[in-house]
Short mmCIF file of C-alpha atoms and ligand atoms in Angstrom, two decimals:
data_model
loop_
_atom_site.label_atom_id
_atom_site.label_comp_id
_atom_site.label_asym_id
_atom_site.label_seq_id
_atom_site.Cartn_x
_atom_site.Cartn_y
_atom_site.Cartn_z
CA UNK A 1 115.60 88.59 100.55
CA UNK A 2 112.16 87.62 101.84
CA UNK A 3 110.08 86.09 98.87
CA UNK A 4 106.47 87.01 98.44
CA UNK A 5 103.85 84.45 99.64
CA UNK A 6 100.15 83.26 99.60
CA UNK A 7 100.28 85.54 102.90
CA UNK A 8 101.71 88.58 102.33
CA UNK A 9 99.49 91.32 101.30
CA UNK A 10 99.17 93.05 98.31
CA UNK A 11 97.04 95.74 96.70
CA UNK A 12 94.83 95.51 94.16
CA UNK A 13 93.21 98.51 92.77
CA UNK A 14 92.14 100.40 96.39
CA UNK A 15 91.96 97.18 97.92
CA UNK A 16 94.42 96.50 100.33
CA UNK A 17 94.48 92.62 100.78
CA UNK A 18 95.52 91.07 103.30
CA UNK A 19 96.29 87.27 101.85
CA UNK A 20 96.44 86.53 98.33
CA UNK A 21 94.30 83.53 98.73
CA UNK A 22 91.53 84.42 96.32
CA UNK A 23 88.34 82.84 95.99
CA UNK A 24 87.60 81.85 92.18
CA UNK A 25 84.35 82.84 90.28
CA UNK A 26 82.21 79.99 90.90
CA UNK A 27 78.67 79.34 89.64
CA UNK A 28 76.78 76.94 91.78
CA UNK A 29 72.69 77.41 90.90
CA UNK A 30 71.22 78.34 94.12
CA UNK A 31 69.82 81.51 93.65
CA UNK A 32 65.95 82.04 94.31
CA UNK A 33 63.68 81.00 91.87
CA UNK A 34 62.10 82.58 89.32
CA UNK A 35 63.66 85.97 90.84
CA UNK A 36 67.31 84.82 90.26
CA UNK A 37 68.33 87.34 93.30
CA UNK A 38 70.94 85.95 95.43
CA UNK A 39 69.13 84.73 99.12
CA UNK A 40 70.29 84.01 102.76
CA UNK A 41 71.67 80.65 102.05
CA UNK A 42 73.82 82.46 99.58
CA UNK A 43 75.06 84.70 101.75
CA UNK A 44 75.70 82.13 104.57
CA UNK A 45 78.25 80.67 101.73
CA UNK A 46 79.92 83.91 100.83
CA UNK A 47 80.11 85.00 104.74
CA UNK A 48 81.51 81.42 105.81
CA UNK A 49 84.40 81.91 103.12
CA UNK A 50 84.87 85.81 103.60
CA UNK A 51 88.59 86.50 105.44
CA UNK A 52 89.39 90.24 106.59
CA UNK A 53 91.26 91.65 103.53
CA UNK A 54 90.79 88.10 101.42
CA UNK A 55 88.87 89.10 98.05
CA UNK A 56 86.25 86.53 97.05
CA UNK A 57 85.35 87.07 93.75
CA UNK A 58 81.29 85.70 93.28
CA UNK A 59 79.96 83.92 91.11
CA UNK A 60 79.28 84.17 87.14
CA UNK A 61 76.02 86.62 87.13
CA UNK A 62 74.29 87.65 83.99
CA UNK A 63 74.00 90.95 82.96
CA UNK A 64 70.73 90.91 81.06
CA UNK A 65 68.32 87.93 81.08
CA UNK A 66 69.20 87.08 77.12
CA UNK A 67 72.64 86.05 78.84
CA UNK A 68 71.27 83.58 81.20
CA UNK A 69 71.95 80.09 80.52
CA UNK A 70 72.23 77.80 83.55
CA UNK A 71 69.29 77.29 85.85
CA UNK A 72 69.43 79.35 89.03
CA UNK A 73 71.96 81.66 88.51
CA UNK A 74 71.74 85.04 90.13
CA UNK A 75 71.33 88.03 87.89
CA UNK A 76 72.22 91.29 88.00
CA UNK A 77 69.94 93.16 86.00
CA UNK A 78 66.61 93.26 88.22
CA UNK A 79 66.00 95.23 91.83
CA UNK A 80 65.87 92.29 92.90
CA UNK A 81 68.63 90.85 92.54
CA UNK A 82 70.57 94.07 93.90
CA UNK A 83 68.92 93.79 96.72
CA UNK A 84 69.92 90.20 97.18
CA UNK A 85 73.36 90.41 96.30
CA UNK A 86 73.32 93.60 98.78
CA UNK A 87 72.55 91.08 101.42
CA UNK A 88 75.52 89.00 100.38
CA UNK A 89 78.08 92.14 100.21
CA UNK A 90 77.00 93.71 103.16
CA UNK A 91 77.71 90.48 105.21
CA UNK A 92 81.44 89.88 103.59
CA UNK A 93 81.97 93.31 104.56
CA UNK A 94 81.12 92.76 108.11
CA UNK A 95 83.48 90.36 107.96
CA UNK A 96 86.37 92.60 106.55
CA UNK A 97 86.29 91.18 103.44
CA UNK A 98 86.28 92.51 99.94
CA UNK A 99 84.06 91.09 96.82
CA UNK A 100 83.82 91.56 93.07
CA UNK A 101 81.27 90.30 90.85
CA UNK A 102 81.99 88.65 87.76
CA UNK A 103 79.83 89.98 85.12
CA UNK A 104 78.81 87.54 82.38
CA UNK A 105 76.79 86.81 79.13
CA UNK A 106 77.14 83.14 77.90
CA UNK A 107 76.27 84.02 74.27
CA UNK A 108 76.19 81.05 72.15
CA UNK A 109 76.12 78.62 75.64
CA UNK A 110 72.27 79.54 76.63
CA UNK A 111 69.44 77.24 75.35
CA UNK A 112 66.08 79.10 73.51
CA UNK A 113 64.07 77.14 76.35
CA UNK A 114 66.09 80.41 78.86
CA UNK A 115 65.62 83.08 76.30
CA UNK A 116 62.93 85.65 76.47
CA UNK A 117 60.00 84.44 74.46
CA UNK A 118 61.84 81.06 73.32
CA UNK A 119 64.54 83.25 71.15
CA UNK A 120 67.58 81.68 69.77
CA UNK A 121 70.48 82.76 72.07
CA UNK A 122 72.84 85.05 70.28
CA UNK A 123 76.48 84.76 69.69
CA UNK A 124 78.87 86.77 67.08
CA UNK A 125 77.75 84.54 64.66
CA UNK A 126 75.39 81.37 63.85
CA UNK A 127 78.33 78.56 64.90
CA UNK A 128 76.75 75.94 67.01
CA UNK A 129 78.97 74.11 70.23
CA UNK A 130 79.60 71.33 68.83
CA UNK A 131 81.23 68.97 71.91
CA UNK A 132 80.23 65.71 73.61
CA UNK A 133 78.17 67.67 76.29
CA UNK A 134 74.92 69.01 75.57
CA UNK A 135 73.29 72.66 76.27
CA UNK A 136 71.43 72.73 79.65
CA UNK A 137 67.39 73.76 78.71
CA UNK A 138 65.12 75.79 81.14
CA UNK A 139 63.21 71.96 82.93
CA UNK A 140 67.15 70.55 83.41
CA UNK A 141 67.24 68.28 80.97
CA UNK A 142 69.84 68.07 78.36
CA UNK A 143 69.58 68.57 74.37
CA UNK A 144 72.02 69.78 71.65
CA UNK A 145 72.95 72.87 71.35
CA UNK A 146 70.97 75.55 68.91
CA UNK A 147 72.93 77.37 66.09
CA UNK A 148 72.59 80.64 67.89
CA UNK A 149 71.34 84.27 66.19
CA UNK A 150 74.23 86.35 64.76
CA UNK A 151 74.31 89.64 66.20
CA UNK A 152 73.74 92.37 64.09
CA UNK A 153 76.04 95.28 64.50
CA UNK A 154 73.48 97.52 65.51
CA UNK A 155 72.60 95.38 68.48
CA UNK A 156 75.88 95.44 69.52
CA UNK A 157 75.51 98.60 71.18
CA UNK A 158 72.86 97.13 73.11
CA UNK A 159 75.57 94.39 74.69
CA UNK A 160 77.87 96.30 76.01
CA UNK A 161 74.68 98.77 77.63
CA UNK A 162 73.59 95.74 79.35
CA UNK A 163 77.39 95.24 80.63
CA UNK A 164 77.11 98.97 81.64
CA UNK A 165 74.29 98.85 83.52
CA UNK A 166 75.24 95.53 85.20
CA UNK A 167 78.24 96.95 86.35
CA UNK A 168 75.99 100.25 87.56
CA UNK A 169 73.81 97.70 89.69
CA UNK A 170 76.94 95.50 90.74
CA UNK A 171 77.86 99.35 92.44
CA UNK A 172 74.40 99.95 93.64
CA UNK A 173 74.57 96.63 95.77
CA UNK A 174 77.58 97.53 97.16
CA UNK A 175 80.58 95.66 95.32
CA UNK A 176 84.11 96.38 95.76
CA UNK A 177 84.67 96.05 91.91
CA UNK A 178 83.52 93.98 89.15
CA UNK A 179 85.25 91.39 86.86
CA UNK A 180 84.99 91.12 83.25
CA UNK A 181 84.33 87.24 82.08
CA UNK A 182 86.42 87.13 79.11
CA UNK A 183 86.75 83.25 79.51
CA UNK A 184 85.59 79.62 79.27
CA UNK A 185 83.53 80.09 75.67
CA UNK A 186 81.50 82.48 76.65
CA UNK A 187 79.86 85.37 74.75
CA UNK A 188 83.29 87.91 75.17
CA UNK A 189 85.51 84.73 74.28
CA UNK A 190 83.38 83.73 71.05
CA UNK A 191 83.65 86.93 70.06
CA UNK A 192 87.66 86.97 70.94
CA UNK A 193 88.26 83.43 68.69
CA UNK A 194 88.25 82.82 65.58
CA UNK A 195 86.49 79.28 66.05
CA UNK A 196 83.36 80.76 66.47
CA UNK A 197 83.52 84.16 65.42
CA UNK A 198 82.94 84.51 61.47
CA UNK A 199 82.00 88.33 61.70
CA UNK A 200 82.67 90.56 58.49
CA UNK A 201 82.52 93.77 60.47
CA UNK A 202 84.13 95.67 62.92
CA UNK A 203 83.92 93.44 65.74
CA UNK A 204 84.88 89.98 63.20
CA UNK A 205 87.98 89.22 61.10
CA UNK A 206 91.45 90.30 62.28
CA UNK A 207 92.39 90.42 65.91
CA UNK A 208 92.33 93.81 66.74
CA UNK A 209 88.36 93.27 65.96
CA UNK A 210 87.39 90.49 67.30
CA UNK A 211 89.22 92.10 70.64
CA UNK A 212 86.85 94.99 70.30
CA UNK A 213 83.89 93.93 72.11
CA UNK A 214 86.46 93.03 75.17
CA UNK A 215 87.89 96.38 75.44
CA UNK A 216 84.93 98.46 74.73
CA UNK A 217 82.67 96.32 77.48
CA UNK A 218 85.74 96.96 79.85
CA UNK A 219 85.90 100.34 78.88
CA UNK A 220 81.96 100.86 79.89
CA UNK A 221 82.62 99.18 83.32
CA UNK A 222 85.99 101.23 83.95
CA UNK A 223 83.37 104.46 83.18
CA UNK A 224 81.18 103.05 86.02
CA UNK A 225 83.47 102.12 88.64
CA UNK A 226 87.10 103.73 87.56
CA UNK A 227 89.98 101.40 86.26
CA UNK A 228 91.36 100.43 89.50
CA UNK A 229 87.72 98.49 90.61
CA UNK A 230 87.76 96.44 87.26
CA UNK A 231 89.20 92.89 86.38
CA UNK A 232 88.99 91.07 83.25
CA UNK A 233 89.22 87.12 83.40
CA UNK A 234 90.54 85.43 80.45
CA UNK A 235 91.45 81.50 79.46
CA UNK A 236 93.81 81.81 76.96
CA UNK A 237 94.42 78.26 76.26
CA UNK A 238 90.97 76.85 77.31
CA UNK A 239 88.85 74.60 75.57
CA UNK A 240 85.50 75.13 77.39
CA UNK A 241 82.42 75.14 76.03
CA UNK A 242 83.65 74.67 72.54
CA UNK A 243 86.31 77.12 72.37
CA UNK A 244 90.27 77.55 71.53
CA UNK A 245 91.98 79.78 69.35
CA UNK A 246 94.04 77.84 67.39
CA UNK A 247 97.36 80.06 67.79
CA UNK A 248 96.07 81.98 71.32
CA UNK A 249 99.62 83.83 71.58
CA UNK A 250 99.29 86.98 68.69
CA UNK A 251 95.65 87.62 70.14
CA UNK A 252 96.10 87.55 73.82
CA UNK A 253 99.06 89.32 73.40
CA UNK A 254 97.03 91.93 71.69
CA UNK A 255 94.49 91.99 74.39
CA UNK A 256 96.89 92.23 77.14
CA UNK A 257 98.73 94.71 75.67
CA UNK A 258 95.32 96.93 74.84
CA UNK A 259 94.27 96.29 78.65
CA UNK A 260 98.01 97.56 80.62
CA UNK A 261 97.73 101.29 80.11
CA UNK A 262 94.22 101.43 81.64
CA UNK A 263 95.12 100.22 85.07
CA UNK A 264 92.65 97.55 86.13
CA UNK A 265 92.81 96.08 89.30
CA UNK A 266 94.04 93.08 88.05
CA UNK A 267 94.22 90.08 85.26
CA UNK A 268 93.13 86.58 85.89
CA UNK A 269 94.28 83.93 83.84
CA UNK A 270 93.27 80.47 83.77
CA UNK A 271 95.59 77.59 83.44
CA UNK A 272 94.92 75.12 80.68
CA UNK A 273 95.58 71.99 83.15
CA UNK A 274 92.29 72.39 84.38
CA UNK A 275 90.21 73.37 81.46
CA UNK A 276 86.29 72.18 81.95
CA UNK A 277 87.43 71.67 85.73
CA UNK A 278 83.48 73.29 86.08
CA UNK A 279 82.17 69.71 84.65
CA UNK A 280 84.73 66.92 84.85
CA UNK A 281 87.94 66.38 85.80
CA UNK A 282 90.93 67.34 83.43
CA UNK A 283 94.10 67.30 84.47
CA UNK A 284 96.33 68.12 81.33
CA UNK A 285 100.28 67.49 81.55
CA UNK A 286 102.45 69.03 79.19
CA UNK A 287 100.69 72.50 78.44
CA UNK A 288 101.40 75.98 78.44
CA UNK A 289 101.47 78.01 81.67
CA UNK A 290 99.21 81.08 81.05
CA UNK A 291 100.36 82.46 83.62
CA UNK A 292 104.48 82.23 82.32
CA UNK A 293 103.39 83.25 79.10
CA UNK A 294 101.20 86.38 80.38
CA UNK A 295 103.44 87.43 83.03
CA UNK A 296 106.43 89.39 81.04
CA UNK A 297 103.46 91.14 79.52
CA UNK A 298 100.69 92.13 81.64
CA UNK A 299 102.45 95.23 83.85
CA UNK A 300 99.91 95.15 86.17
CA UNK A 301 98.60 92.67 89.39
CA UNK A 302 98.10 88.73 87.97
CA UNK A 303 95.62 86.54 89.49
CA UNK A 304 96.23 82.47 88.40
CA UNK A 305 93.63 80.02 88.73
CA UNK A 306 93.32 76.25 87.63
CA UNK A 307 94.88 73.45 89.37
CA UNK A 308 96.71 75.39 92.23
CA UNK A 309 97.34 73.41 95.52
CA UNK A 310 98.69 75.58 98.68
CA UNK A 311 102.02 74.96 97.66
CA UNK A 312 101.93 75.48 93.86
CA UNK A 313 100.29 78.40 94.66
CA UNK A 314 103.09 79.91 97.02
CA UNK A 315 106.03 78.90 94.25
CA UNK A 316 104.50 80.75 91.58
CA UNK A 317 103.44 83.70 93.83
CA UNK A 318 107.47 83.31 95.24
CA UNK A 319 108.82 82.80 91.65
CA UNK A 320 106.91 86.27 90.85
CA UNK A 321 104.54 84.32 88.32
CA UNK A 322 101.61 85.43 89.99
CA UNK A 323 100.81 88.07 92.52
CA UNK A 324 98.05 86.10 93.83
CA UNK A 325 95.97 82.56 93.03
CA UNK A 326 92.45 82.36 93.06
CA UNK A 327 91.29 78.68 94.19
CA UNK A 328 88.08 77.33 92.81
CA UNK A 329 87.06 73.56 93.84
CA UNK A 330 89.11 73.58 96.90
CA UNK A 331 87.23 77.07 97.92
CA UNK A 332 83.78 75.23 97.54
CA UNK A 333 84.97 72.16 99.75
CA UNK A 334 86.90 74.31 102.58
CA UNK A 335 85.51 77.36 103.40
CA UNK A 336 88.05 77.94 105.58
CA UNK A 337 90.35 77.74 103.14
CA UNK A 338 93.22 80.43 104.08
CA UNK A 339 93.44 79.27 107.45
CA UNK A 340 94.20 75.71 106.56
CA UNK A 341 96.65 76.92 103.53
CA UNK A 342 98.00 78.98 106.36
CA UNK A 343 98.71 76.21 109.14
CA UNK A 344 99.07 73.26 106.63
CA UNK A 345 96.19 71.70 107.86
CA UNK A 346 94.43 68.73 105.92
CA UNK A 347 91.71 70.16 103.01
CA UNK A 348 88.75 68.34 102.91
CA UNK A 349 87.69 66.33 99.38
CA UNK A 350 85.03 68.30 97.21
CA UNK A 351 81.79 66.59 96.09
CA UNK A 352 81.39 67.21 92.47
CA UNK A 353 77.65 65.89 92.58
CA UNK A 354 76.48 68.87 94.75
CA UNK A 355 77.96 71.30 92.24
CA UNK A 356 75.20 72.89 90.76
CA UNK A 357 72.46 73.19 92.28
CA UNK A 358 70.74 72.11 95.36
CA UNK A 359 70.29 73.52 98.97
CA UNK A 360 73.10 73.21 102.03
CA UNK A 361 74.07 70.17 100.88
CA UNK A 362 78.00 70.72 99.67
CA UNK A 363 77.40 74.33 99.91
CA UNK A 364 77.54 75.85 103.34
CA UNK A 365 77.66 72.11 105.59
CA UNK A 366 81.42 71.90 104.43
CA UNK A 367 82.68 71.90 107.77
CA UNK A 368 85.31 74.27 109.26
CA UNK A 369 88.63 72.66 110.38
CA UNK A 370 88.94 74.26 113.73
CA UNK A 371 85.02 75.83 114.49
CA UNK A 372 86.13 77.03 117.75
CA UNK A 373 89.75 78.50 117.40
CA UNK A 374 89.64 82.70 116.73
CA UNK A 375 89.17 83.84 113.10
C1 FNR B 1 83.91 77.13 87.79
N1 FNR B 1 84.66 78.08 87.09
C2 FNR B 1 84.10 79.30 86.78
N2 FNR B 1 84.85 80.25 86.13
C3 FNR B 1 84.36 81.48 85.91
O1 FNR B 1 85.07 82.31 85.35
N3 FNR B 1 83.10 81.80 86.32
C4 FNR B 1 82.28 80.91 86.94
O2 FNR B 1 81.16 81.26 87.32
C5 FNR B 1 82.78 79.60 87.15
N4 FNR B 1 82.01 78.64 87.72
C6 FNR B 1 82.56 77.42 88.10
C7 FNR B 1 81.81 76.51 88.85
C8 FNR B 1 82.39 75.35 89.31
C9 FNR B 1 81.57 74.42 90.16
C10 FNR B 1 83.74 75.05 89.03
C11 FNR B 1 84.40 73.83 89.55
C12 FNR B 1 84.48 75.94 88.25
C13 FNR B 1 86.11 77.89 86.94
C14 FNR B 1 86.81 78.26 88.24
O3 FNR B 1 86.71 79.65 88.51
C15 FNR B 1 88.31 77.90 88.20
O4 FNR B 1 88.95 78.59 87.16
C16 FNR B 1 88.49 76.40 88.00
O5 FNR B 1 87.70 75.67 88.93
C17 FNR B 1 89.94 75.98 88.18
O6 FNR B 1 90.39 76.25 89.48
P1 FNR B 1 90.55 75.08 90.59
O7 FNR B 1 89.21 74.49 90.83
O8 FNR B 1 91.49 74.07 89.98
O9 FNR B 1 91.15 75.76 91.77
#
């Protein structure tokens, strides 16, 4: 019997992949400024890393300026941006390659100094981050973070519109599909756990609740796009930005089990190892496997992330763990990343300082292992 690898294809939703090395959401803060719309440099980055049938999934984009937290960002709410990140898609296509967009409000993560007329960010309730790092502000200093606004119910409406419409303009620019952040603390996830959602309503309380904003901001994208272009991302045993559900199993069990019968593309799951892998280093031993917990009971196609080398990645995808891995830091630092999983060639190191922000520099100057040999 011939055991699945990082190179055999697979489908996912309509999209026939070729290779199931997927690139991971990644934010990296070089999107014009003020416009937040994606720009050439941006789409030199996506096009260097864009494989014929690889899926690169972009980067974190806010669906409504409220859920903007992290300077230079690209939206998705303005014609602007569309018409950027229609630069960006057009160009992986060209290449043969498919993209999603990850669709994202950070909630309770944003500083007042991003908010639209110096609000408080909102978040299912007023429960301030309370970790060692500080809230970015809007001039890239650092300061605590701000006991966010509590939703009202009312307004809640009003979130999962903005999701709607986000996943309307993700279409309009051209998108092969669009995934749901569920993860890493933000705005879905505070509303998921416990830890920071205190709600008395429908959406607060017991489980099936607090998984309601989830579902019903998944359902508004499947009604845009159809259940077969929609992902959802989730981090069941994170820690990020202030979050963990103290006993993740009965809740993401519920979640999983509300998301098989509508036939999304796929699930990602982070591993735990790598928790706040966007801002230091973690390497956890000893924790659970997201992936082994989630795979008996998600039916459908499982993307893993966190911690994966080449050959983690292909045991998991042979073991039938996974059906494919999405790579984050190693993506940034080789953008000819299946090529060298491929051939086993040497990976070069990332540079955690050129992150966020900045120009070329650790963005598209990574070089290529082999410039001249045939894609
Ligand atoms: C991230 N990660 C992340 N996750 C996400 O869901 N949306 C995002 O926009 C980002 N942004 C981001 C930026 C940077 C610079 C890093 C390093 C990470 C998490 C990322 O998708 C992935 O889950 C982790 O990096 C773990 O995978 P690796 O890096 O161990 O392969």
């Amino acid at each position: 019997m011939n055991f699945p690898s990082l190179f055999s294809p697979l489908d996912a939703g309509p999209c026939h992949l070729k290779h199931r090395v997927v690139m991971a959401p990644l934010t990296r803060m070089r999107a014009a400024r003020p416009s937040l719309a994606p720009r050439p440099l941006n789409a030199q980055y996506y096009t260097q890393r864009a494989t014929p049938g690889g899926l690169l999934i972009a980067e974190a984009s806010p669906v409504v300026a409220s859920g903007f937290g992290n300077p230079g960002v690209p939206g998705i709410w303005s014609e602007a941006q569309v018409a950027g990140w229609r630069a960006v898609v057009d160009a992986v296509h060209a290449r043969g390659g498919f993209i999603f967009l990850q669709l994202w409000h950070v909630g309770r993560v944003s500083h007042s100094s991003f908010q639209p007329g110096g609000a408080l960010p909102v978040a299912p309730s007023a429960v301030a981050i309370s970790t060692d790092f500080k809230a970015m502000t809007s001039d890239g200093k650092v300061a605590a973070y701000e006991t966010p606004r509590a939703l009202e119910t009312a307004e809640i409406a009003g979130i999962i519109e903005n999701f709607r419409t986000a996943a309307r303009n993700a279409m309009d620019a051209g998108f092969d599909g669009v995934e749901i952040h569920g993860a890493n603390g933000y705005l879905l996830e505070q509303f998921l756990q416990s830890r920071s959602n205190r709600r008395t309503d429908r959406y607060g309380g017991g489980i099936e609740n607090r998984a309601r904003l989830l579902l019903e901001v998944t359902q508004a994208a499947i009604d845009v796009w159809g259940a077969n272009r929609v992902g959802v991302r989730l981090s069941p045993y994170g820690i990020a930005n202030d979050s963990g559900e103290a006993d993740p199993m009965p809740l993401y069990t519920h979640v999983v089990e509300r998301l098989n019968p509508l036939g999304l593309a796929y699930l990602h799951v982070i591993e735990p190892r790598s928790s706040g892998a966007g801002r230091a280093e973690v390497n956890w031993q000893n924790v659970p496997s997201a992936m082994m917990l989630f795979r008996p009971i998600w039916k459908g196609v499982l993307i893993a992330a966190g911690g994966f080398t080449g050959e983690a990645a292909n045991e998991a995808i042979a073991a039938g763990h996974a059906d494919a891995v999405a790579f984050g830091r190693i993506f940034i630092a080789n953008p000819d990343l299946p090529r060298r999983l491929q051939r086993g060639w040497p990976l070069n190191p990332y540079n955690r300082a050129t992150f966020y922000g900045g120009e070329e520099a650790g963005y598209t100057d990574y070089p290529f292992y082999d410039e001249m040999a045939p894609a």
